[in-house]
Amino acid sequence: IGSWDWDMITNEVSWSDEVYNLFEVKKGEFVPGFENNAVFIHPDDLPLYYSLFQESIKNGTALDHDYTVITARGAVKLVNTHGQVLHDADGKPARFLGSIMDITERKRAEAEIKNQLAEKELILKEVFHRLKNNMANISGVRELQMATVAIKDSKDILTDVSGRMISMGVLYE
């Protein structure tokens, strides 16, 4: 997690060492600035990036945004930025303070968990479907058997089994 500070009066931006590391640049080789920072933002995310910053400045709302960056060495990372505008005594925006965090691994883990969950749900649906089919087959065999049984006690037993099968089917539903 790194921090950044944008002095909106002088238009100077300062980064903590962690931000330089995140973007894979060295101090002195890159001058941070609101416009300069855009070189790291993925082109697909750039319009929303600008829009959310402007909205935060205009409305005084906190900034909380996930977006993709391309580091100086070409690595693609997912990051989250939190920020808040500070106003001067006249109520004008004076500073924008915030943090930026690399969330690439967290997002990859979330996606993996989501995929595994979807796979397990699919397996469960298949198991339930097969159970339901097997219960239907057993019920059909029981119906055939009942038609051939002449003893009342046997029919009562098979009717009891039929009730249990229906109850199990309701539970699986």
C-alpha positions as a Markdown table, in Angstrom:
| # | Residue | x | y | z |
|---|---|---|---|---|
| 1 | Ile | 0.0 | 0.0 | 0.0 |
| 2 | Gly | 1.4 | 3.4 | -1.0 |
| 3 | Ser | 0.2 | 6.9 | -0.4 |
| 4 | Trp | -0.1 | 9.9 | -2.6 |
| 5 | Asp | -0.6 | 13.6 | -2.0 |
| 6 | Trp | -1.8 | 16.0 | -4.7 |
| 7 | Asp | -1.4 | 19.7 | -3.8 |
| 8 | Met | -4.1 | 21.1 | -6.0 |
| 9 | Ile | -2.9 | 24.7 | -5.6 |
| 10 | Thr | 0.6 | 24.1 | -6.8 |
| 11 | Asn | -0.4 | 21.0 | -8.9 |
| 12 | Glu | 2.4 | 19.0 | -7.4 |
| 13 | Val | 2.0 | 15.3 | -6.6 |
| 14 | Ser | 4.1 | 13.3 | -4.2 |
| 15 | Trp | 4.3 | 9.6 | -3.9 |
| 16 | Ser | 5.5 | 7.3 | -1.1 |
| 17 | Asp | 8.2 | 4.8 | -2.0 |
| 18 | Glu | 5.6 | 2.1 | -2.2 |
| 19 | Val | 3.9 | 3.8 | -5.1 |
| 20 | Tyr | 7.1 | 4.1 | -7.0 |
| 21 | Asn | 7.6 | 0.4 | -6.4 |
| 22 | Leu | 4.1 | -0.4 | -7.5 |
| 23 | Phe | 4.5 | 1.4 | -10.8 |
| 24 | Glu | 8.1 | 0.0 | -11.2 |
| 25 | Val | 9.7 | 3.4 | -11.6 |
| 26 | Lys | 12.5 | 5.1 | -9.6 |
| 27 | Lys | 12.4 | 8.4 | -7.9 |
| 28 | Gly | 13.9 | 11.0 | -10.1 |
| 29 | Glu | 13.1 | 9.1 | -13.3 |
| 30 | Phe | 9.4 | 9.9 | -13.2 |
| 31 | Val | 7.7 | 13.1 | -12.0 |
| 32 | Pro | 4.3 | 12.2 | -10.5 |
| 33 | Gly | 1.4 | 14.5 | -11.5 |
| 34 | Phe | -2.3 | 14.1 | -12.1 |
| 35 | Glu | -1.8 | 14.1 | -15.9 |
| 36 | Asn | 1.6 | 12.3 | -15.8 |
| 37 | Asn | 0.1 | 9.4 | -13.8 |
| 38 | Ala | -2.3 | 8.6 | -16.7 |
| 39 | Val | 0.6 | 6.9 | -18.6 |
| 40 | Phe | 0.2 | 4.0 | -16.2 |
| 41 | Ile | -3.6 | 3.6 | -16.4 |
| 42 | His | -4.9 | 1.1 | -18.9 |
| 43 | Pro | -6.6 | 3.0 | -21.8 |
| 44 | Asp | -9.9 | 1.2 | -21.2 |
| 45 | Asp | -10.0 | 2.5 | -17.6 |
| 46 | Leu | -8.8 | 6.1 | -18.3 |
| 47 | Pro | -12.1 | 7.8 | -19.0 |
| 48 | Leu | -13.7 | 6.4 | -15.8 |
| 49 | Tyr | -10.5 | 7.3 | -13.8 |
| 50 | Tyr | -10.7 | 10.9 | -14.8 |
| 51 | Ser | -14.5 | 11.0 | -14.3 |
| 52 | Leu | -14.3 | 9.6 | -10.8 |
| 53 | Phe | -11.5 | 12.0 | -9.8 |
| 54 | Gln | -13.5 | 15.0 | -11.1 |
| 55 | Glu | -16.7 | 13.8 | -9.4 |
| 56 | Ser | -14.8 | 13.4 | -6.1 |
| 57 | Ile | -13.3 | 16.9 | -6.5 |
| 58 | Lys | -16.6 | 18.5 | -7.5 |
| 59 | Asn | -18.8 | 16.8 | -4.9 |
| 60 | Gly | -16.3 | 16.2 | -2.1 |
| 61 | Thr | -17.1 | 12.5 | -2.1 |
| 62 | Ala | -14.5 | 9.9 | -1.2 |
| 63 | Leu | -12.7 | 8.2 | -4.1 |
| 64 | Asp | -12.8 | 4.4 | -4.1 |
| 65 | His | -11.9 | 2.9 | -7.4 |
| 66 | Asp | -10.5 | -0.4 | -8.8 |
| 67 | Tyr | -8.7 | -0.1 | -12.2 |
| 68 | Thr | -5.9 | -1.7 | -14.2 |
| 69 | Val | -2.5 | -0.2 | -14.6 |
| 70 | Ile | 0.4 | -1.0 | -16.8 |
| 71 | Thr | 3.7 | -0.5 | -15.0 |
| 72 | Ala | 6.9 | 1.0 | -16.5 |
| 73 | Arg | 8.2 | -2.5 | -17.1 |
| 74 | Gly | 4.9 | -3.6 | -18.8 |
| 75 | Ala | 3.4 | -5.6 | -16.0 |
| 76 | Val | -0.4 | -5.5 | -15.8 |
| 77 | Lys | -1.7 | -5.0 | -12.2 |
| 78 | Leu | -5.1 | -4.4 | -10.7 |
| 79 | Val | -5.1 | -1.6 | -8.1 |
| 80 | Asn | -7.5 | 0.1 | -5.7 |
| 81 | Thr | -7.3 | 3.8 | -5.0 |
| 82 | His | -8.9 | 5.5 | -2.0 |
| 83 | Gly | -8.8 | 9.3 | -1.7 |
| 84 | Gln | -10.3 | 12.3 | -0.1 |
| 85 | Val | -10.3 | 16.0 | -1.1 |
| 86 | Leu | -9.4 | 18.5 | 1.6 |
| 87 | His | -10.7 | 22.0 | 1.3 |
| 88 | Asp | -9.2 | 25.3 | 2.3 |
| 89 | Ala | -10.8 | 27.9 | 4.6 |
| 90 | Asp | -12.8 | 29.3 | 1.6 |
| 91 | Gly | -14.2 | 25.8 | 0.8 |
| 92 | Lys | -12.1 | 25.4 | -2.3 |
| 93 | Pro | -10.3 | 22.1 | -3.0 |
| 94 | Ala | -6.8 | 22.4 | -1.8 |
| 95 | Arg | -5.4 | 18.8 | -1.5 |
| 96 | Phe | -6.3 | 15.4 | -2.6 |
| 97 | Leu | -4.8 | 12.7 | -0.3 |
| 98 | Gly | -5.0 | 9.0 | -0.9 |
| 99 | Ser | -3.7 | 5.6 | -1.0 |
| 100 | Ile | -3.1 | 3.0 | -3.7 |
| 101 | Met | -2.9 | -0.8 | -3.2 |
| 102 | Asp | -2.0 | -3.6 | -5.5 |
| 103 | Ile | -5.0 | -6.0 | -5.5 |
| 104 | Thr | -3.9 | -8.2 | -8.3 |
| 105 | Glu | -3.5 | -11.4 | -6.3 |
| 106 | Arg | -6.7 | -10.8 | -4.3 |
| 107 | Lys | -8.7 | -10.4 | -7.5 |
| 108 | Arg | -7.1 | -13.5 | -9.0 |
| 109 | Ala | -7.9 | -15.5 | -5.9 |
| 110 | Glu | -11.5 | -14.2 | -6.0 |
| 111 | Ala | -11.8 | -15.2 | -9.6 |
| 112 | Glu | -10.4 | -18.7 | -8.8 |
| 113 | Ile | -12.8 | -19.1 | -5.9 |
| 114 | Lys | -15.7 | -18.0 | -8.1 |
| 115 | Asn | -14.7 | -20.5 | -10.8 |
| 116 | Gln | -14.3 | -23.3 | -8.3 |
| 117 | Leu | -17.7 | -22.5 | -6.7 |
| 118 | Ala | -19.4 | -22.6 | -10.1 |
| 119 | Glu | -17.7 | -25.9 | -10.9 |
| 120 | Lys | -18.9 | -27.4 | -7.6 |
| 121 | Glu | -22.4 | -26.1 | -8.1 |
| 122 | Leu | -22.5 | -27.8 | -11.5 |
| 123 | Ile | -21.3 | -31.0 | -10.0 |
| 124 | Leu | -24.0 | -30.8 | -7.3 |
| 125 | Lys | -26.7 | -30.2 | -9.9 |
| 126 | Glu | -25.5 | -33.2 | -11.8 |
| 127 | Val | -25.5 | -35.4 | -8.6 |
| 128 | Phe | -29.0 | -34.2 | -7.7 |
| 129 | His | -30.2 | -34.9 | -11.2 |
| 130 | Arg | -28.8 | -38.4 | -11.1 |
| 131 | Leu | -30.3 | -39.1 | -7.7 |
| 132 | Lys | -33.7 | -37.9 | -8.9 |
| 133 | Asn | -33.4 | -40.2 | -12.0 |
| 134 | Asn | -32.4 | -43.2 | -9.8 |
| 135 | Met | -35.2 | -42.6 | -7.4 |
| 136 | Ala | -37.7 | -42.4 | -10.4 |
| 137 | Asn | -36.3 | -45.7 | -11.7 |
| 138 | Ile | -36.7 | -47.3 | -8.2 |
| 139 | Ser | -40.2 | -46.0 | -8.0 |
| 140 | Gly | -41.1 | -47.4 | -11.4 |
| 141 | Val | -39.7 | -50.8 | -10.5 |
| 142 | Arg | -41.7 | -50.7 | -7.2 |
| 143 | Glu | -44.9 | -49.9 | -9.1 |
| 144 | Leu | -44.3 | -52.9 | -11.4 |
| 145 | Gln | -43.6 | -55.1 | -8.4 |
| 146 | Met | -46.8 | -53.9 | -6.7 |
| 147 | Ala | -48.9 | -54.9 | -9.7 |
| 148 | Thr | -47.6 | -58.5 | -9.4 |
| 149 | Val | -48.0 | -58.9 | -5.6 |
| 150 | Ala | -51.3 | -60.4 | -4.4 |
| 151 | Ile | -50.6 | -60.4 | -0.6 |
| 152 | Lys | -52.0 | -57.4 | 1.2 |
| 153 | Asp | -49.2 | -57.2 | 3.7 |
| 154 | Ser | -46.6 | -57.0 | 0.9 |
| 155 | Lys | -48.7 | -54.3 | -0.9 |
| 156 | Asp | -48.8 | -52.3 | 2.4 |
| 157 | Ile | -45.0 | -52.6 | 2.7 |
| 158 | Leu | -44.5 | -51.5 | -0.9 |
| 159 | Thr | -46.9 | -48.6 | -0.3 |
| 160 | Asp | -44.9 | -47.6 | 2.7 |
| 161 | Val | -41.7 | -47.7 | 0.7 |
| 162 | Ser | -43.4 | -45.6 | -2.0 |
| 163 | Gly | -44.2 | -42.9 | 0.7 |
| 164 | Arg | -40.6 | -42.9 | 1.8 |
| 165 | Met | -39.4 | -42.5 | -1.8 |
| 166 | Ile | -41.7 | -39.5 | -2.3 |
| 167 | Ser | -40.5 | -38.0 | 1.0 |
| 168 | Met | -36.9 | -38.4 | -0.1 |
| 169 | Gly | -37.7 | -36.8 | -3.5 |
| 170 | Val | -39.3 | -33.8 | -1.7 |
| 171 | Leu | -36.1 | -33.4 | 0.4 |
| 172 | Tyr | -33.9 | -33.5 | -2.7 |
| 173 | Glu | -36.1 | -30.9 | -4.4 |
